[in-house]
Structure formats: C-alpha cells, structure tokens
Amino acid sequence: MDIFRLISIFFIILIIVKVLECIGKFFSNLIKIKLSFNSEVIFGFSILNIFFYFLYFFLKIDNFFILLLFIPLSLIFVLRNPGLRDNKYDYFFLFLICLVYLIPAFIFKEQFYVFRGNYWDYFNYLSSASLFNKYNYLEILNDKFDIIYLSFQNIDKIVQYRPITNFVLSLFLNFKYLDIFLISYAFKIFCICLVFLSFKELITNLKITEKKKYLISTIFIFSFWVIFIFEIEALSHLASISVFLICLKYLGFFFESLKNKKKNYLIFYVINLAALFIIYPEIF
C-alpha cells in the first residue's frame, strides 16, 4: 500500500462520517429532536442502511445507480452543514484511530491485511460484495451472473441472509484504485470509528471530564471483544455494534416516549431498531 492509498482511505472514512452526520442532523431536525454529533452520525448510518436495503433488495436497482443517487444527495446534505469546527476533537480522534490501524497495513502490506483470523467469513463477504457490485438483485435471484461465483459454497443463501453489510461493502468496491482486500480492511476501520463515536455517546452522562470520555472510548475500541470481532471478520456484527450502543443509550427515551405518547424519540428509536435488525438480526 503506497502513501496515496493510505491518505485516500483517511479522507474516504472522514468524508463518509461527515455525510452521515449531515444526514442524521437533517432527519433529527425533521422529526424535531436534538441529537449530539455522535448520535447524528449513527442515526445517519441507520437511515442509509434502510435506504440502501429498500433500493437494492426491494426495488432491485443497480449498485452503480444507487451510488449515482447517493453522491449528489450527500453533497446536498453536506452543503447544508459544511463545517468541522464544532466537532474537531471527534474528527481528530477518528483520524488517530485510522492511523493506528493503517500504519501496520502500510508497513506490512498485504501480508497484514489480507489473511486475518477467519478467511472463510472474509471471502464470504468479499464474494457476495463483488456480486452485489456487478449485478442487481433480480439478476442474482435468477442466477444471471458469472458462473465463477457458484464456486463459492452456498452463495445463493449468502446473498439472502442478512445481506445489507455485504451490500454496503459493495459500494466501497467502486473505489477501483484500491484493491478489494484493502477496501474490506478500510470498511472495518470505518465500523470501528462508528463504535468509538457510539460508545462515547453511551457514556456521555457519566460525571467525568471530556478527556476521560475520549480516553475510555478509545480503550473500548481496542478492548478484547471489539478486536476479537474485528479479527474474526464478523463484518455484520462489527457494523451492528454502533447502532446497538445507540439503542442502549436511548432506551430510556423510548419508554418515556411510550409513556408520554410523544412520537419524536419513538420514531428515532424505531429507525435505529429497524437498521439493527437488518444489519444483524441475531442480536434479537
């Protein structure tokens, strides 16, 4: 991996986080609730997962056309709220997290990031993501794809079983100048960044300094369980953690909304629950 690819991964991840923040802010304003930066990012992630699921798996729209739709919409959302100053420390810590994961990849290259702890699941995600990237869902259901994909055992079941993370990964594959293994590794780093933000939001009410919240959140993403999920290539599980933590954070708001018959946080919570279900249904 050369320096150009290293820098581009930094920018891709941070730009996507900014897009998620702007999407989350727009829809939180729409349902008239006040969210922090961390919650806005995860809320945006939940909305996009549902949006992509509906477009690709229900409407059967091609991957490339979904990307063409997503890019201008993202620009519109970002132009409504272009600044980084209010959340500069959050973005700085995300930059550091990316740095920690990318430096070993830069030094040891493919030897480090291709074969990790569980190559069976790894190639499961990569094969299905490649399939989603090249064919629409109707073509896949009708077996109108290259026969080489049939060499992967149970590919017909894989593309129907909690496939949204595979699809989101397939969107990353449109960065053609990055190889498929590096893209998958970058996607995992992106998920780790979301876990950092969601855990920081979970502990936001603790009576400790902001510096300690950053420190504890950083320790959490390098703790055993998160690293274990990262290493065994459980991408759906990894992608679900941030949404799950946000659901935990706002559980009290959910019951309060039911009690007071207020729809605002109820809508917010249901959207996150729906996203969590399509990302990783086993958690239910």
PDB file of C-alpha atoms in Angstrom:
ATOM      1  CA  MET A   1       0.000   0.000   0.000  1.00  0.00           C
ATOM      2  CA  ASP A   2       1.533   3.313  -1.099  1.00  0.00           C
ATOM      3  CA  ILE A   3       1.168   6.682   0.614  1.00  0.00           C
ATOM      4  CA  PHE A   4      -1.504   7.859  -1.850  1.00  0.00           C
ATOM      5  CA  ARG A   5      -3.825   4.963  -0.974  1.00  0.00           C
ATOM      6  CA  LEU A   6      -3.129   5.488   2.722  1.00  0.00           C
ATOM      7  CA  ILE A   7      -4.128   9.170   2.572  1.00  0.00           C
ATOM      8  CA  SER A   8      -7.163   8.440   0.395  1.00  0.00           C
ATOM      9  CA  ILE A   9      -8.505   5.954   2.974  1.00  0.00           C
ATOM     10  CA  PHE A  10      -8.233   8.648   5.663  1.00  0.00           C
ATOM     11  CA  PHE A  11     -10.247  11.062   3.556  1.00  0.00           C
ATOM     12  CA  ILE A  12     -12.836   8.483   2.447  1.00  0.00           C
ATOM     13  CA  ILE A  13     -13.616   7.456   6.032  1.00  0.00           C
ATOM     14  CA  LEU A  14     -13.752  11.009   7.397  1.00  0.00           C
ATOM     15  CA  ILE A  15     -15.860  12.244   4.472  1.00  0.00           C
ATOM     16  CA  ILE A  16     -18.357   9.390   4.947  1.00  0.00           C
ATOM     17  CA  VAL A  17     -18.590  10.195   8.673  1.00  0.00           C
ATOM     18  CA  LYS A  18     -19.309  13.823   7.748  1.00  0.00           C
ATOM     19  CA  VAL A  19     -22.018  12.720   5.303  1.00  0.00           C
ATOM     20  CA  LEU A  20     -23.594  10.512   7.981  1.00  0.00           C
ATOM     21  CA  GLU A  21     -23.531  13.402  10.441  1.00  0.00           C
ATOM     22  CA  CYS A  22     -25.327  15.689   7.968  1.00  0.00           C
ATOM     23  CA  ILE A  23     -27.939  13.039   7.120  1.00  0.00           C
ATOM     24  CA  GLY A  24     -28.543  12.377  10.816  1.00  0.00           C
ATOM     25  CA  LYS A  25     -28.823  16.099  11.548  1.00  0.00           C
ATOM     26  CA  PHE A  26     -31.310  16.640   8.707  1.00  0.00           C
ATOM     27  CA  PHE A  27     -33.630  13.819   9.775  1.00  0.00           C
ATOM     28  CA  SER A  28     -33.348  14.599  13.500  1.00  0.00           C
ATOM     29  CA  ASN A  29     -34.421  18.152  12.710  1.00  0.00           C
ATOM     30  CA  LEU A  30     -37.222  16.738  10.584  1.00  0.00           C
ATOM     31  CA  ILE A  31     -38.654  14.754  13.500  1.00  0.00           C
ATOM     32  CA  LYS A  32     -37.826  17.632  15.878  1.00  0.00           C
ATOM     33  CA  ILE A  33     -35.338  16.028  18.237  1.00  0.00           C
ATOM     34  CA  LYS A  34     -31.983  17.331  19.419  1.00  0.00           C
ATOM     35  CA  LEU A  35     -29.082  14.918  18.964  1.00  0.00           C
ATOM     36  CA  SER A  36     -25.374  15.147  19.676  1.00  0.00           C
ATOM     37  CA  PHE A  37     -22.786  14.786  16.913  1.00  0.00           C
ATOM     38  CA  ASN A  38     -22.176  11.132  17.846  1.00  0.00           C
ATOM     39  CA  SER A  39     -25.873  10.248  17.713  1.00  0.00           C
ATOM     40  CA  GLU A  40     -26.337  12.109  14.426  1.00  0.00           C
ATOM     41  CA  VAL A  41     -23.603  10.026  12.784  1.00  0.00           C
ATOM     42  CA  ILE A  42     -25.086   6.706  13.918  1.00  0.00           C
ATOM     43  CA  PHE A  43     -28.618   7.855  13.089  1.00  0.00           C
ATOM     44  CA  GLY A  44     -27.397   8.730   9.588  1.00  0.00           C
ATOM     45  CA  PHE A  45     -25.796   5.280   9.336  1.00  0.00           C
ATOM     46  CA  SER A  46     -29.088   3.623  10.321  1.00  0.00           C
ATOM     47  CA  ILE A  47     -31.073   5.653   7.795  1.00  0.00           C
ATOM     48  CA  LEU A  48     -28.654   4.830   4.991  1.00  0.00           C
ATOM     49  CA  ASN A  49     -28.774   1.099   5.739  1.00  0.00           C
ATOM     50  CA  ILE A  50     -32.566   1.137   5.489  1.00  0.00           C
ATOM     51  CA  PHE A  51     -32.441   3.334   2.385  1.00  0.00           C
ATOM     52  CA  PHE A  52     -29.928   1.058   0.620  1.00  0.00           C
ATOM     53  CA  TYR A  53     -31.833  -2.061   1.640  1.00  0.00           C
ATOM     54  CA  PHE A  54     -35.038  -0.709   0.140  1.00  0.00           C
ATOM     55  CA  LEU A  55     -33.399   0.449  -3.123  1.00  0.00           C
ATOM     56  CA  TYR A  56     -31.319  -2.661  -3.823  1.00  0.00           C
ATOM     57  CA  PHE A  57     -33.282  -5.574  -2.360  1.00  0.00           C
ATOM     58  CA  PHE A  58     -36.847  -4.332  -2.904  1.00  0.00           C
ATOM     59  CA  LEU A  59     -36.648  -2.061  -5.949  1.00  0.00           C
ATOM     60  CA  LYS A  60     -33.783  -4.117  -7.467  1.00  0.00           C
ATOM     61  CA  ILE A  61     -31.854  -1.003  -8.569  1.00  0.00           C
ATOM     62  CA  ASP A  62     -28.272  -1.474  -9.804  1.00  0.00           C
ATOM     63  CA  ASN A  63     -25.432  -0.781  -7.385  1.00  0.00           C
ATOM     64  CA  PHE A  64     -23.924   1.871  -9.668  1.00  0.00           C
ATOM     65  CA  PHE A  65     -27.186   3.812 -10.000  1.00  0.00           C
ATOM     66  CA  ILE A  66     -27.649   3.781  -6.229  1.00  0.00           C
ATOM     67  CA  LEU A  67     -24.172   5.272  -5.926  1.00  0.00           C
ATOM     68  CA  LEU A  68     -25.036   7.904  -8.539  1.00  0.00           C
ATOM     69  CA  LEU A  69     -28.097   8.811  -6.490  1.00  0.00           C
ATOM     70  CA  PHE A  70     -26.204   8.784  -3.204  1.00  0.00           C
ATOM     71  CA  ILE A  71     -23.348  11.125  -4.240  1.00  0.00           C
ATOM     72  CA  PRO A  72     -25.419  14.215  -5.196  1.00  0.00           C
ATOM     73  CA  LEU A  73     -27.749  13.676  -2.221  1.00  0.00           C
ATOM     74  CA  SER A  74     -24.693  13.536   0.043  1.00  0.00           C
ATOM     75  CA  LEU A  75     -23.393  16.795  -1.409  1.00  0.00           C
ATOM     76  CA  ILE A  76     -26.734  18.456  -0.743  1.00  0.00           C
ATOM     77  CA  PHE A  77     -26.735  17.298   2.884  1.00  0.00           C
ATOM     78  CA  VAL A  78     -23.108  18.332   3.449  1.00  0.00           C
ATOM     79  CA  LEU A  79     -23.589  21.769   1.871  1.00  0.00           C
ATOM     80  CA  ARG A  80     -26.331  22.398   4.418  1.00  0.00           C
ATOM     81  CA  ASN A  81     -23.811  21.890   7.221  1.00  0.00           C
ATOM     82  CA  PRO A  82     -20.249  22.006   5.848  1.00  0.00           C
ATOM     83  CA  GLY A  83     -18.204  22.861   8.973  1.00  0.00           C
ATOM     84  CA  LEU A  84     -15.978  20.622  11.118  1.00  0.00           C
ATOM     85  CA  ARG A  85     -15.021  23.131  13.798  1.00  0.00           C
ATOM     86  CA  ASP A  86     -17.731  22.200  16.307  1.00  0.00           C
ATOM     87  CA  ASN A  87     -16.600  18.578  16.343  1.00  0.00           C
ATOM     88  CA  LYS A  88     -12.906  18.979  15.608  1.00  0.00           C
ATOM     89  CA  TYR A  89     -11.808  16.804  18.541  1.00  0.00           C
ATOM     90  CA  ASP A  90     -14.060  13.945  17.449  1.00  0.00           C
ATOM     91  CA  TYR A  91     -12.647  14.074  13.930  1.00  0.00           C
ATOM     92  CA  PHE A  92      -9.129  14.292  15.335  1.00  0.00           C
ATOM     93  CA  PHE A  93      -9.643  11.115  17.357  1.00  0.00           C
ATOM     94  CA  LEU A  94     -11.145   9.366  14.315  1.00  0.00           C
ATOM     95  CA  PHE A  95      -8.028  10.377  12.407  1.00  0.00           C
ATOM     96  CA  LEU A  96      -5.839   8.858  15.147  1.00  0.00           C
ATOM     97  CA  ILE A  97      -7.875   5.635  15.140  1.00  0.00           C
ATOM     98  CA  CYS A  98      -7.441   5.322  11.377  1.00  0.00           C
ATOM     99  CA  LEU A  99      -3.739   5.999  11.800  1.00  0.00           C
ATOM    100  CA  VAL A 100      -3.308   3.215  14.370  1.00  0.00           C
ATOM    101  CA  TYR A 101      -4.944   0.675  12.061  1.00  0.00           C
ATOM    102  CA  LEU A 102      -3.395   1.857   8.814  1.00  0.00           C
ATOM    103  CA  ILE A 103       0.254   2.172   9.845  1.00  0.00           C
ATOM    104  CA  PRO A 104       0.727  -1.626  10.250  1.00  0.00           C
ATOM    105  CA  ALA A 105      -1.059  -2.134   6.916  1.00  0.00           C
ATOM    106  CA  PHE A 106       1.273   0.404   5.312  1.00  0.00           C
ATOM    107  CA  ILE A 107       4.371  -1.286   6.766  1.00  0.00           C
ATOM    108  CA  PHE A 108       3.477  -4.971   6.293  1.00  0.00           C
ATOM    109  CA  LYS A 109       1.150  -4.524   3.294  1.00  0.00           C
ATOM    110  CA  GLU A 110      -0.937  -7.498   2.050  1.00  0.00           C
ATOM    111  CA  GLN A 111       0.749  -9.838   4.496  1.00  0.00           C
ATOM    112  CA  PHE A 112      -1.009  -7.906   7.260  1.00  0.00           C
ATOM    113  CA  TYR A 113      -4.489  -7.063   5.979  1.00  0.00           C
ATOM    114  CA  VAL A 114      -5.465  -9.893   3.605  1.00  0.00           C
ATOM    115  CA  PHE A 115      -5.450 -13.031   5.760  1.00  0.00           C
ATOM    116  CA  ARG A 116      -6.545 -12.236   9.298  1.00  0.00           C
ATOM    117  CA  GLY A 117      -8.364 -14.555  11.696  1.00  0.00           C
ATOM    118  CA  ASN A 118     -11.219 -16.079   9.694  1.00  0.00           C
ATOM    119  CA  TYR A 119     -10.736 -16.294   5.952  1.00  0.00           C
ATOM    120  CA  TRP A 120     -13.960 -18.326   5.476  1.00  0.00           C
ATOM    121  CA  ASP A 121     -16.222 -15.448   6.534  1.00  0.00           C
ATOM    122  CA  TYR A 122     -13.840 -12.955   4.956  1.00  0.00           C
ATOM    123  CA  PHE A 123     -14.248 -14.439   1.481  1.00  0.00           C
ATOM    124  CA  ASN A 124     -17.960 -14.876   2.140  1.00  0.00           C
ATOM    125  CA  TYR A 125     -18.314 -11.098   2.480  1.00  0.00           C
ATOM    126  CA  LEU A 126     -15.910 -10.303  -0.351  1.00  0.00           C
ATOM    127  CA  SER A 127     -17.542 -12.699  -2.809  1.00  0.00           C
ATOM    128  CA  SER A 128     -21.078 -11.506  -2.111  1.00  0.00           C
ATOM    129  CA  ALA A 129     -19.988  -7.843  -2.110  1.00  0.00           C
ATOM    130  CA  SER A 130     -18.361  -8.347  -5.505  1.00  0.00           C
ATOM    131  CA  LEU A 131     -21.559  -9.993  -6.737  1.00  0.00           C
ATOM    132  CA  PHE A 132     -23.716  -7.109  -5.472  1.00  0.00           C
ATOM    133  CA  ASN A 133     -21.324  -4.635  -7.047  1.00  0.00           C
ATOM    134  CA  LYS A 134     -21.618  -6.159 -10.527  1.00  0.00           C
ATOM    135  CA  TYR A 135     -25.242  -7.336 -10.678  1.00  0.00           C
ATOM    136  CA  ASN A 136     -28.617  -6.124  -9.491  1.00  0.00           C
ATOM    137  CA  TYR A 137     -30.593  -8.285  -7.084  1.00  0.00           C
ATOM    138  CA  LEU A 138     -33.068  -9.515  -9.690  1.00  0.00           C
ATOM    139  CA  GLU A 139     -30.205 -10.875 -11.804  1.00  0.00           C
ATOM    140  CA  ILE A 140     -28.757 -12.599  -8.751  1.00  0.00           C
ATOM    141  CA  LEU A 141     -32.063 -14.220  -7.797  1.00  0.00           C
ATOM    142  CA  ASN A 142     -32.410 -15.501 -11.379  1.00  0.00           C
ATOM    143  CA  ASP A 143     -28.805 -16.800 -11.423  1.00  0.00           C
ATOM    144  CA  LYS A 144     -27.871 -14.422 -14.242  1.00  0.00           C
ATOM    145  CA  PHE A 145     -24.301 -13.886 -13.119  1.00  0.00           C
ATOM    146  CA  ASP A 146     -20.840 -15.212 -13.871  1.00  0.00           C
ATOM    147  CA  ILE A 147     -20.563 -18.921 -13.096  1.00  0.00           C
ATOM    148  CA  ILE A 148     -17.351 -18.302 -11.157  1.00  0.00           C
ATOM    149  CA  TYR A 149     -19.426 -17.085  -8.193  1.00  0.00           C
ATOM    150  CA  LEU A 150     -21.046 -20.501  -7.936  1.00  0.00           C
ATOM    151  CA  SER A 151     -17.689 -21.919  -6.894  1.00  0.00           C
ATOM    152  CA  PHE A 152     -18.247 -20.252  -3.522  1.00  0.00           C
ATOM    153  CA  GLN A 153     -20.293 -22.704  -1.471  1.00  0.00           C
ATOM    154  CA  ASN A 154     -23.890 -21.638  -0.655  1.00  0.00           C
ATOM    155  CA  ILE A 155     -23.592 -18.296  -2.463  1.00  0.00           C
ATOM    156  CA  ASP A 156     -27.340 -18.469  -3.196  1.00  0.00           C
ATOM    157  CA  LYS A 157     -28.080 -18.487   0.548  1.00  0.00           C
ATOM    158  CA  ILE A 158     -25.396 -15.944   1.444  1.00  0.00           C
ATOM    159  CA  VAL A 159     -26.940 -13.249  -0.783  1.00  0.00           C
ATOM    160  CA  GLN A 160     -30.290 -13.627   1.025  1.00  0.00           C
ATOM    161  CA  TYR A 161     -29.121 -13.952   4.632  1.00  0.00           C
ATOM    162  CA  ARG A 162     -28.643 -10.518   6.345  1.00  0.00           C
ATOM    163  CA  PRO A 163     -27.028  -9.138   3.169  1.00  0.00           C
ATOM    164  CA  ILE A 164     -27.052  -5.389   3.888  1.00  0.00           C
ATOM    165  CA  THR A 165     -23.476  -5.219   5.232  1.00  0.00           C
ATOM    166  CA  ASN A 166     -22.295  -7.114   2.152  1.00  0.00           C
ATOM    167  CA  PHE A 167     -24.099  -4.552   0.009  1.00  0.00           C
ATOM    168  CA  VAL A 168     -22.639  -1.539   1.853  1.00  0.00           C
ATOM    169  CA  LEU A 169     -19.215  -3.112   1.376  1.00  0.00           C
ATOM    170  CA  SER A 170     -20.025  -3.493  -2.333  1.00  0.00           C
ATOM    171  CA  LEU A 171     -20.463   0.289  -2.575  1.00  0.00           C
ATOM    172  CA  PHE A 172     -16.915   0.714  -1.268  1.00  0.00           C
ATOM    173  CA  LEU A 173     -15.738  -1.532  -4.136  1.00  0.00           C
ATOM    174  CA  ASN A 174     -16.473   1.330  -6.523  1.00  0.00           C
ATOM    175  CA  PHE A 175     -13.169   2.851  -5.422  1.00  0.00           C
ATOM    176  CA  LYS A 176     -11.436   0.931  -8.199  1.00  0.00           C
ATOM    177  CA  TYR A 177      -7.930   2.230  -7.484  1.00  0.00           C
ATOM    178  CA  LEU A 178      -7.996   0.332  -4.166  1.00  0.00           C
ATOM    179  CA  ASP A 179      -7.798  -3.455  -4.215  1.00  0.00           C
ATOM    180  CA  ILE A 180     -10.702  -5.441  -2.788  1.00  0.00           C
ATOM    181  CA  PHE A 181      -8.772  -6.603   0.296  1.00  0.00           C
ATOM    182  CA  LEU A 182      -7.676  -3.091   1.230  1.00  0.00           C
ATOM    183  CA  ILE A 183     -11.244  -1.834   0.772  1.00  0.00           C
ATOM    184  CA  SER A 184     -12.537  -4.508   3.122  1.00  0.00           C
ATOM    185  CA  TYR A 185      -9.900  -3.548   5.685  1.00  0.00           C
ATOM    186  CA  ALA A 186     -10.846   0.142   5.331  1.00  0.00           C
ATOM    187  CA  PHE A 187     -14.518  -0.770   5.815  1.00  0.00           C
ATOM    188  CA  LYS A 188     -13.664  -2.464   9.112  1.00  0.00           C
ATOM    189  CA  ILE A 189     -11.774   0.647  10.240  1.00  0.00           C
ATOM    190  CA  PHE A 190     -14.828   2.722   9.330  1.00  0.00           C
ATOM    191  CA  CYS A 191     -17.006   0.458  11.518  1.00  0.00           C
ATOM    192  CA  ILE A 192     -14.508   0.814  14.381  1.00  0.00           C
ATOM    193  CA  CYS A 193     -14.787   4.604  14.066  1.00  0.00           C
ATOM    194  CA  LEU A 194     -18.563   4.312  14.424  1.00  0.00           C
ATOM    195  CA  VAL A 195     -18.124   2.121  17.514  1.00  0.00           C
ATOM    196  CA  PHE A 196     -15.879   4.787  19.041  1.00  0.00           C
ATOM    197  CA  LEU A 197     -18.500   7.509  18.487  1.00  0.00           C
ATOM    198  CA  SER A 198     -21.391   5.397  19.756  1.00  0.00           C
ATOM    199  CA  PHE A 199     -19.574   4.298  22.909  1.00  0.00           C
ATOM    200  CA  LYS A 200     -18.612   7.901  23.655  1.00  0.00           C
ATOM    201  CA  GLU A 201     -22.305   8.756  23.330  1.00  0.00           C
ATOM    202  CA  LEU A 202     -23.232   5.876  25.651  1.00  0.00           C
ATOM    203  CA  ILE A 203     -21.048   7.260  28.465  1.00  0.00           C
ATOM    204  CA  THR A 204     -21.854  10.926  27.805  1.00  0.00           C
ATOM    205  CA  ASN A 205     -23.850  11.281  31.050  1.00  0.00           C
ATOM    206  CA  LEU A 206     -21.051   9.997  33.268  1.00  0.00           C
ATOM    207  CA  LYS A 207     -19.746  12.687  35.601  1.00  0.00           C
ATOM    208  CA  ILE A 208     -16.228  12.655  34.223  1.00  0.00           C
ATOM    209  CA  THR A 209     -14.245  15.092  32.123  1.00  0.00           C
ATOM    210  CA  GLU A 210     -14.489  15.138  28.348  1.00  0.00           C
ATOM    211  CA  LYS A 211     -10.859  13.996  28.110  1.00  0.00           C
ATOM    212  CA  LYS A 212     -11.655  10.883  30.143  1.00  0.00           C
ATOM    213  CA  LYS A 213     -14.626  10.121  27.890  1.00  0.00           C
ATOM    214  CA  TYR A 214     -12.323  10.186  24.872  1.00  0.00           C
ATOM    215  CA  LEU A 215      -9.812   8.011  26.725  1.00  0.00           C
ATOM    216  CA  ILE A 216     -12.388   5.426  27.865  1.00  0.00           C
ATOM    217  CA  SER A 217     -13.947   5.269  24.378  1.00  0.00           C
ATOM    218  CA  THR A 218     -10.503   4.721  22.853  1.00  0.00           C
ATOM    219  CA  ILE A 219      -9.771   1.944  25.354  1.00  0.00           C
ATOM    220  CA  PHE A 220     -13.092   0.308  24.494  1.00  0.00           C
ATOM    221  CA  ILE A 221     -12.408   0.042  20.754  1.00  0.00           C
ATOM    222  CA  PHE A 222      -9.066  -1.605  21.485  1.00  0.00           C
ATOM    223  CA  SER A 223     -10.545  -3.925  24.098  1.00  0.00           C
ATOM    224  CA  PHE A 224     -10.764  -7.692  23.682  1.00  0.00           C
ATOM    225  CA  TRP A 225     -14.332  -8.005  22.397  1.00  0.00           C
ATOM    226  CA  VAL A 226     -14.128  -5.320  19.700  1.00  0.00           C
ATOM    227  CA  ILE A 227     -10.725  -6.514  18.486  1.00  0.00           C
ATOM    228  CA  PHE A 228     -11.963 -10.119  18.529  1.00  0.00           C
ATOM    229  CA  ILE A 229     -14.911  -9.246  16.263  1.00  0.00           C
ATOM    230  CA  PHE A 230     -12.559  -7.222  14.048  1.00  0.00           C
ATOM    231  CA  GLU A 231     -10.135 -10.143  13.727  1.00  0.00           C
ATOM    232  CA  ILE A 232     -12.705 -12.872  13.000  1.00  0.00           C
ATOM    233  CA  GLU A 233     -14.085 -10.834  10.071  1.00  0.00           C
ATOM    234  CA  ALA A 234     -17.609 -10.725  11.532  1.00  0.00           C
ATOM    235  CA  LEU A 235     -18.469  -7.632   9.484  1.00  0.00           C
ATOM    236  CA  SER A 236     -22.213  -7.673  10.131  1.00  0.00           C
ATOM    237  CA  HIS A 237     -21.594  -7.981  13.860  1.00  0.00           C
ATOM    238  CA  LEU A 238     -18.978  -5.223  13.727  1.00  0.00           C
ATOM    239  CA  ALA A 239     -21.302  -2.919  11.764  1.00  0.00           C
ATOM    240  CA  SER A 240     -24.124  -3.513  14.252  1.00  0.00           C
ATOM    241  CA  ILE A 241     -22.248  -2.570  17.438  1.00  0.00           C
ATOM    242  CA  SER A 242     -22.551   1.201  16.979  1.00  0.00           C
ATOM    243  CA  VAL A 243     -26.307   1.021  16.344  1.00  0.00           C
ATOM    244  CA  PHE A 244     -26.771  -1.357  19.288  1.00  0.00           C
ATOM    245  CA  LEU A 245     -24.941   1.028  21.639  1.00  0.00           C
ATOM    246  CA  ILE A 246     -27.081   3.948  20.491  1.00  0.00           C
ATOM    247  CA  CYS A 247     -30.196   1.840  21.119  1.00  0.00           C
ATOM    248  CA  LEU A 248     -28.927   1.201  24.652  1.00  0.00           C
ATOM    249  CA  LYS A 249     -28.237   4.891  25.166  1.00  0.00           C
ATOM    250  CA  TYR A 250     -31.758   5.947  24.156  1.00  0.00           C
ATOM    251  CA  LEU A 251     -33.674   3.068  25.726  1.00  0.00           C
ATOM    252  CA  GLY A 252     -34.951   5.364  28.473  1.00  0.00           C
ATOM    253  CA  PHE A 253     -36.149   7.897  25.907  1.00  0.00           C
ATOM    254  CA  PHE A 254     -38.043   5.107  24.139  1.00  0.00           C
ATOM    255  CA  PHE A 255     -40.062   4.140  27.234  1.00  0.00           C
ATOM    256  CA  GLU A 256     -40.565   7.785  28.130  1.00  0.00           C
ATOM    257  CA  SER A 257     -41.926   8.415  24.622  1.00  0.00           C
ATOM    258  CA  LEU A 258     -44.344   5.495  25.012  1.00  0.00           C
ATOM    259  CA  LYS A 259     -45.463   6.749  28.399  1.00  0.00           C
ATOM    260  CA  ASN A 260     -45.971  10.369  27.303  1.00  0.00           C
ATOM    261  CA  LYS A 261     -47.235   9.433  23.823  1.00  0.00           C
ATOM    262  CA  LYS A 262     -44.553  11.532  22.135  1.00  0.00           C
ATOM    263  CA  LYS A 263     -43.616  10.334  18.667  1.00  0.00           C
ATOM    264  CA  ASN A 264     -40.292  12.155  18.274  1.00  0.00           C
ATOM    265  CA  TYR A 265     -37.864   9.811  20.038  1.00  0.00           C
ATOM    266  CA  LEU A 266     -40.131   6.863  19.279  1.00  0.00           C
ATOM    267  CA  ILE A 267     -39.546   7.399  15.544  1.00  0.00           C
ATOM    268  CA  PHE A 268     -35.819   7.838  16.137  1.00  0.00           C
ATOM    269  CA  TYR A 269     -35.630   4.643  18.181  1.00  0.00           C
ATOM    270  CA  VAL A 270     -37.707   2.545  15.766  1.00  0.00           C
ATOM    271  CA  ILE A 271     -35.491   3.608  12.836  1.00  0.00           C
ATOM    272  CA  ASN A 272     -32.378   2.523  14.736  1.00  0.00           C
ATOM    273  CA  LEU A 273     -34.012  -0.754  15.775  1.00  0.00           C
ATOM    274  CA  ALA A 274     -35.047  -1.458  12.179  1.00  0.00           C
ATOM    275  CA  ALA A 275     -31.499  -0.786  10.987  1.00  0.00           C
ATOM    276  CA  LEU A 276     -30.084  -3.014  13.735  1.00  0.00           C
ATOM    277  CA  PHE A 277     -32.443  -5.809  12.687  1.00  0.00           C
ATOM    278  CA  ILE A 278     -31.469  -5.743   9.003  1.00  0.00           C
ATOM    279  CA  ILE A 279     -27.760  -5.452   9.831  1.00  0.00           C
ATOM    280  CA  TYR A 280     -27.567  -8.204  12.457  1.00  0.00           C
ATOM    281  CA  PRO A 281     -30.895  -9.935  13.221  1.00  0.00           C
ATOM    282  CA  GLU A 282     -29.222 -12.487  15.527  1.00  0.00           C
ATOM    283  CA  ILE A 283     -28.950  -9.764  18.171  1.00  0.00           C
ATOM    284  CA  PHE A 284     -32.712 -10.016  18.643  1.00  0.00           C
TER     285      PHE A 284
END
